[in-house]
Short mmCIF file of C-alpha atoms and ligand atoms in Angstrom, two decimals:
data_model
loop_
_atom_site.label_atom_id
_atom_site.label_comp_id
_atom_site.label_asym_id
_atom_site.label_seq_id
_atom_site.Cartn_x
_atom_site.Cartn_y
_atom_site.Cartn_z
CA UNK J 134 36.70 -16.39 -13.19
CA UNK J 135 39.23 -14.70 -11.51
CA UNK J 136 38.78 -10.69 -9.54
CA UNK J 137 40.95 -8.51 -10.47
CA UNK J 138 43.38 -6.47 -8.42
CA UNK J 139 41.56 -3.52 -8.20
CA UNK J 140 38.85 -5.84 -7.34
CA UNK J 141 40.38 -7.34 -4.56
CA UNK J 142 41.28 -3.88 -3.47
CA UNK J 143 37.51 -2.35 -3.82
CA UNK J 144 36.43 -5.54 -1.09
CA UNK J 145 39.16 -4.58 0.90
CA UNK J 146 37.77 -0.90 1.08
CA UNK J 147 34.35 -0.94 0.45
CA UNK J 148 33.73 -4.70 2.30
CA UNK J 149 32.06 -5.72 -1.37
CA UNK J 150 32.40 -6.42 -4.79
CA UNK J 151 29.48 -6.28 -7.11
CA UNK J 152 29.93 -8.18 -10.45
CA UNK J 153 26.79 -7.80 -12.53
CA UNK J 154 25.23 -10.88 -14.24
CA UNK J 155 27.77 -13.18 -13.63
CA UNK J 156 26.03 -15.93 -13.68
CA UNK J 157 25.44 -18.07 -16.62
CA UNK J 158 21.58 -17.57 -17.71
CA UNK J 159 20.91 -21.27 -17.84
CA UNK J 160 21.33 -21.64 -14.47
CA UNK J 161 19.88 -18.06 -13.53
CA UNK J 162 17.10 -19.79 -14.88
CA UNK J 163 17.84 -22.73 -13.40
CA UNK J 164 17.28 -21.31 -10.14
CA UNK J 165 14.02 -19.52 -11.35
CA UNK J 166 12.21 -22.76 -11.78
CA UNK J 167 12.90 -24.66 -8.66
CA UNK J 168 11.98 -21.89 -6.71
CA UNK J 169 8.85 -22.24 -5.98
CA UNK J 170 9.05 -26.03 -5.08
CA UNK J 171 11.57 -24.51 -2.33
CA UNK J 172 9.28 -21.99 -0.84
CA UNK J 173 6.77 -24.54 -0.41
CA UNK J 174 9.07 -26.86 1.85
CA UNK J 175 8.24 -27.34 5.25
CA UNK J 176 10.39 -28.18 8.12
CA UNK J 177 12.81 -26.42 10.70
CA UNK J 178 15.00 -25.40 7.86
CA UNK J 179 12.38 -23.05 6.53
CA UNK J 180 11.32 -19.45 8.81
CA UNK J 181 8.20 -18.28 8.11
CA UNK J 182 7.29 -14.10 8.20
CA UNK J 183 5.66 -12.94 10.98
CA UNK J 184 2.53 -13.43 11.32
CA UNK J 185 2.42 -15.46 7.44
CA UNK J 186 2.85 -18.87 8.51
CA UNK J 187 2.33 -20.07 4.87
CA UNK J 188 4.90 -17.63 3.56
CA UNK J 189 8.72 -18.17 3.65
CA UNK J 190 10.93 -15.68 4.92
CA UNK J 191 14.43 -17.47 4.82
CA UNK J 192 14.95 -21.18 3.49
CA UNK J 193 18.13 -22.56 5.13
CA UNK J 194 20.19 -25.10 3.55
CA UNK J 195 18.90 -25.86 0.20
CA UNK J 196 22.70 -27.03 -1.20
CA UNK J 197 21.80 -29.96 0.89
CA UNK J 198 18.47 -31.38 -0.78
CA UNK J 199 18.30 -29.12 -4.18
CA UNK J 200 20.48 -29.83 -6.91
CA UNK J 201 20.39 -26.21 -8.72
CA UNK J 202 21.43 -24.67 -5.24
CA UNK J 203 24.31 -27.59 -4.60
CA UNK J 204 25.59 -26.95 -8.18
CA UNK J 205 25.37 -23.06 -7.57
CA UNK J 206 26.90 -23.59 -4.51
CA UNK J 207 29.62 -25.48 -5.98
CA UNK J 208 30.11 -23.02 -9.37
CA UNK J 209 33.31 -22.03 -10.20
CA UNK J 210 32.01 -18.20 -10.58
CA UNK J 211 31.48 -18.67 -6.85
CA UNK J 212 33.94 -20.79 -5.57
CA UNK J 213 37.50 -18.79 -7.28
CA UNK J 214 36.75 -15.16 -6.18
CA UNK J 215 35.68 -16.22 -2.74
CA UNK J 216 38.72 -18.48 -2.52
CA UNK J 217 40.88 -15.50 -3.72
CA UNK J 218 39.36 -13.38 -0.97
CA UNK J 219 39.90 -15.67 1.24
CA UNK J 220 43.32 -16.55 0.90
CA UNK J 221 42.16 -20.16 1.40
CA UNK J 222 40.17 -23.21 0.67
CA UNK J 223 36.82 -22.85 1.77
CA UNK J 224 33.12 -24.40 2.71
CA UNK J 225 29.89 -23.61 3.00
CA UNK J 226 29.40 -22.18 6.69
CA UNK J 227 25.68 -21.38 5.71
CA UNK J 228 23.12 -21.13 2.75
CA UNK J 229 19.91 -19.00 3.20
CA UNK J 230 17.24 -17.62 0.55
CA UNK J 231 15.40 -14.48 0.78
CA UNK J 232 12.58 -14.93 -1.57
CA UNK J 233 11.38 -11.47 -0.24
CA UNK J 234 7.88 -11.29 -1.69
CA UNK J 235 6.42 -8.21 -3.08
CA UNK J 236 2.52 -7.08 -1.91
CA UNK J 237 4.48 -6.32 1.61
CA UNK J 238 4.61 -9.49 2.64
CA UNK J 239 8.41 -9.43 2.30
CA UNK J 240 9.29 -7.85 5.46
CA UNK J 241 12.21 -5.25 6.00
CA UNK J 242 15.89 -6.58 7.77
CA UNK J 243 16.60 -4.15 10.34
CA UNK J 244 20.52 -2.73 10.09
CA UNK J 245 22.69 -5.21 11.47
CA UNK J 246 25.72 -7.25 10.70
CA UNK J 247 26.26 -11.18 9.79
CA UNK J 248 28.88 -11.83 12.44
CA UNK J 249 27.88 -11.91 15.26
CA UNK J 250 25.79 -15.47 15.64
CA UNK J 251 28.44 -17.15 13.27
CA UNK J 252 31.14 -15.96 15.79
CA UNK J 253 29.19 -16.17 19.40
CA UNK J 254 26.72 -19.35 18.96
CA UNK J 255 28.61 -21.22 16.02
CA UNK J 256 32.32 -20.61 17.27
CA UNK J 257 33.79 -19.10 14.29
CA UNK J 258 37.23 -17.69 15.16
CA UNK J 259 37.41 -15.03 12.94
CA UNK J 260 35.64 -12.55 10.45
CA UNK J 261 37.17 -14.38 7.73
CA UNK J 262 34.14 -15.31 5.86
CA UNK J 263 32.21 -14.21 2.70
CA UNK J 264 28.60 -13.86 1.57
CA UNK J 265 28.14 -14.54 -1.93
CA UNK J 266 24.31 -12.79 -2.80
CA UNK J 267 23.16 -14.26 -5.74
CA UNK J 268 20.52 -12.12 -7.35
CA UNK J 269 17.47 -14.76 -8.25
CA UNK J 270 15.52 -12.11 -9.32
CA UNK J 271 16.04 -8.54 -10.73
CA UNK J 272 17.11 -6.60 -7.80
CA UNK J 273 16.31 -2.91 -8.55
CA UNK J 274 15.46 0.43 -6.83
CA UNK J 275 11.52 -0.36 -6.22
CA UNK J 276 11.92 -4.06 -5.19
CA UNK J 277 13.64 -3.40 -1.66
CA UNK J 278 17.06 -3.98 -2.88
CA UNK J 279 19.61 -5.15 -0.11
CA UNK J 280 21.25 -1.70 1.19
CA UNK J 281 25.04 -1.37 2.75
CA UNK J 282 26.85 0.56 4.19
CA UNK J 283 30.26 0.72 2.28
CA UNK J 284 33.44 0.43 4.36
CA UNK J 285 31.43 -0.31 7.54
CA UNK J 286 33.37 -3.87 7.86
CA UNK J 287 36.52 -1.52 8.66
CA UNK J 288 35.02 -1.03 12.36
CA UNK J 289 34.89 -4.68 13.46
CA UNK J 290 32.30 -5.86 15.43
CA UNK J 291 30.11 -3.33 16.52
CA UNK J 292 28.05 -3.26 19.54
CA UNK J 293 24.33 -4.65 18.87
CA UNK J 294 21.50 -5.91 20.49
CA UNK J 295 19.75 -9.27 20.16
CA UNK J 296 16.16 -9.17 18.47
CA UNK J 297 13.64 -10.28 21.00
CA UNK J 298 11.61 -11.97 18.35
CA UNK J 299 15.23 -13.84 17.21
CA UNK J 300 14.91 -16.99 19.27
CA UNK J 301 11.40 -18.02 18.35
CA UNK J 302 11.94 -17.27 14.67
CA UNK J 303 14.82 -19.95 14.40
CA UNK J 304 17.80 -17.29 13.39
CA UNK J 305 19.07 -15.13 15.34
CA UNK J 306 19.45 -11.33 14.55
CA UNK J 307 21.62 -8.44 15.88
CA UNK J 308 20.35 -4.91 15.61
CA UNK J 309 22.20 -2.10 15.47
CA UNK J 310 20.80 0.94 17.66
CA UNK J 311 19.82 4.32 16.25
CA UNK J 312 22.80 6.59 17.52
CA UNK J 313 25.34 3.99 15.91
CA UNK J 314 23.48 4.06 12.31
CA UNK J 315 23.97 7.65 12.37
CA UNK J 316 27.27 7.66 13.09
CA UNK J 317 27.92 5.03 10.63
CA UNK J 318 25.58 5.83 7.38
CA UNK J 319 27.05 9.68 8.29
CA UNK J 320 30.61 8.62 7.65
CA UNK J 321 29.95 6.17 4.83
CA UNK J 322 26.49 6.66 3.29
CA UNK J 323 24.06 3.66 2.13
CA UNK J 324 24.07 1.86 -1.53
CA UNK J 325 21.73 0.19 -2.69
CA UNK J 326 22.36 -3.57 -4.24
CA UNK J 327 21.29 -3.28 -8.05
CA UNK J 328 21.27 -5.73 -11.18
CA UNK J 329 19.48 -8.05 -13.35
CA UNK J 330 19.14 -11.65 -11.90
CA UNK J 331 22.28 -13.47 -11.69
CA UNK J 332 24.69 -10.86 -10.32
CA UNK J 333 26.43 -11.50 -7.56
CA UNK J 334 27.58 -9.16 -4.56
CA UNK J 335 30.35 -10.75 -2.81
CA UNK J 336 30.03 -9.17 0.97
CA UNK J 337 32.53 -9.31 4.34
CA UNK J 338 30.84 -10.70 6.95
CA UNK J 339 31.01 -7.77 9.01
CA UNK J 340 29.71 -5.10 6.60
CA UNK J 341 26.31 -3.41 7.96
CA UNK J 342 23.55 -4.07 6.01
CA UNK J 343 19.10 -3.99 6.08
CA UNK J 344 16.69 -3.93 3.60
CA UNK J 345 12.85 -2.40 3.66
CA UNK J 346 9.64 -4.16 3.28
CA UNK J 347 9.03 -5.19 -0.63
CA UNK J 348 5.61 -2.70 -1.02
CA UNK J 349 6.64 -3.27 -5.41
CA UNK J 350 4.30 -6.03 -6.76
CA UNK J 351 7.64 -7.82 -7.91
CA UNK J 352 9.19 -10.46 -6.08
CA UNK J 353 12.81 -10.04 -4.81
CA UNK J 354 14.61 -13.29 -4.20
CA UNK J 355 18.52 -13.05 -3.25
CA UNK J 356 20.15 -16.49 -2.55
CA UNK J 357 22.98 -16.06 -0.04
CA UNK J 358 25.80 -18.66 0.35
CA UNK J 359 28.23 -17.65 3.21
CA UNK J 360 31.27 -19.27 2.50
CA UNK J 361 34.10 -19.50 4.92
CA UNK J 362 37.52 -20.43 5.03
CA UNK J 363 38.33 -24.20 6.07
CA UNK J 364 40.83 -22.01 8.21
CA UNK J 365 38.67 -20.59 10.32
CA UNK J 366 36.51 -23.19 11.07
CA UNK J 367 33.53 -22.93 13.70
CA UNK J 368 34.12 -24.85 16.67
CA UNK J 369 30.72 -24.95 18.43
CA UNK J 370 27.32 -27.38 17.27
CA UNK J 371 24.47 -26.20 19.10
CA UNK J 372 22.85 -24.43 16.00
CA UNK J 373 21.62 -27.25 13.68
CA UNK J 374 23.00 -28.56 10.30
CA UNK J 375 21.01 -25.67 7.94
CA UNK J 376 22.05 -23.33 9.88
CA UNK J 377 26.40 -24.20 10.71
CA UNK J 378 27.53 -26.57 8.28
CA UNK J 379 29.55 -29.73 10.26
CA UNK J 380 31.75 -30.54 7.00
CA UNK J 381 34.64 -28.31 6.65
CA UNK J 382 36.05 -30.37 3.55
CA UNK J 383 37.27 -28.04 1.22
CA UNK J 384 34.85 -27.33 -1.59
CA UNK J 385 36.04 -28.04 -5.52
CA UNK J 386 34.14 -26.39 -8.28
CA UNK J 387 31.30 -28.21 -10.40
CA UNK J 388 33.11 -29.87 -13.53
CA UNK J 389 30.21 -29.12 -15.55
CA UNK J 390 31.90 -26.26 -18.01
CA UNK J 391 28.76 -23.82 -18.49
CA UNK J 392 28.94 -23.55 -14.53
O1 LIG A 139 17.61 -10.06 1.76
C1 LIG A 139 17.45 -9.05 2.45
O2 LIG A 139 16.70 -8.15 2.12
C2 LIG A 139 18.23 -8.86 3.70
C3 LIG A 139 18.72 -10.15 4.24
C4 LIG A 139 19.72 -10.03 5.32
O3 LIG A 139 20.06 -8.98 5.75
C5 LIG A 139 20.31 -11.25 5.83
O4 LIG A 139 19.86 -12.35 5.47
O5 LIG A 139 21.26 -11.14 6.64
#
């Protein structure tokens, strides 16, 4: 799997490519069945929602102890475009799912950008790192699809707060304020991230993005594997190992062909 030119060019633009159902159904499915033995994990790696202590927001690190997310991880219809984006070899900074559940108990992602932690806590040099979003699920209009602002990556880092809830919720969160959205969604509008299960969005690291509460009876899982390039290697440790990988070996795709 290699992006084409005009491909490359779009992520340069718009700060994403979208390439719908790329994934091979077999392990779309794959990643449909161990689900659920995921969102029942407990430990440090998994942040509950507010106020849900028995339902996962974000489970970090699941390349390390699941073997569907370590071969997705690992997939070549990952690992080439990212490494063409890149310009490099590259590892796995970070790896987070959303499950995102529907009833509202999915809670919304206030606008913000994925920078800022990765570069101020973790010690990564540069924005020179992609998020692949794997679509788990269907990801359509009703089920609080992840919304971006195209071409927002263009402005750098942007000035944003700190959530105050971010420390005791074991991630930490920039928000952007109100006058800033305005400005931005103004210039570049909002799109919403749509597909059947098994597309992926490949998104810069500094491309503002949110997502409302899932109100849809439907769950909405996105698995998001933030690769970066061996490069630009973080240089800090004080976040753990599920949350700023410590092994910046290059990454080789999974030999198995219908990867
Ligand atoms: O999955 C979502 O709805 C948003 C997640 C998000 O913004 C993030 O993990 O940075």
């Amino acid at each position: 799997m290699q992006l084409t030119s005009s491909q490359l060019q779009e992520f340069e633009h718009r700060g994403f490519v979208f390439l719908p159902s790329l994934l091979p159904a077999g392990l779309v499915e794959e990643l449909q069945a161990t689900l659920p033995e995921l969102l029942r994990r407990k430990g440090p790696e998994v942040v509950p929602e507010k106020d849900q202590p028995d339902t996962a927001r974000l489970v970090f690190g699941a390349h390390h102890y699941d073997d569907v997310f370590r071969k997705l991880s690992l997939s070549a219809q990952l690992l080439h475009p990212v490494q063409q984006l890149l310009r490099d070899d590259v590892y796995l900074h970070q790896s987070r799912l959303n499950p995102k559940y529907g009833f509202g108990h999915g809670d919304s992602w206030a606008w913000h950008q994925d920078y800022p932690p990765w570069h101020t806590i973790d010690g990564m040099p540069m924005p020179h790192c992609v998020m692949a979003s794997v679509f788990v699920d269907d990801c359509t209009t009703v089920n609080s699809p992840l919304l971006v602002l195209p071409g927002s990556h263009r402005h750098g880092l942007l000035d944003s707060r700190l959530h105050e809830d971010a420390d005791g919720r074991g991630y930490e969160l920039h928000h952007l304020d109100n006058p800033t959205l305005i400005r931005l969604a103004g210039e570049h509008g909002i799109e919403p991230l749509i597909g059947p299960a098994g597309s992926v969005a490949f998104v810069h690291c500094n491309l503002v993005h949110g997502s409302a509460n899932n109100v849809s009876p439907w769950r909405r899982a996105i698995a998001y594997l933030i690769y970066n390039a061996v490069s630009n290697a973080c240089t800090k440790t004080e976040r753990p190992w599920y949350q700023n990988e410590r092994d910046f070996s290059p990454l080789q795709p999974f030999s198995d062909p219908s990867c």
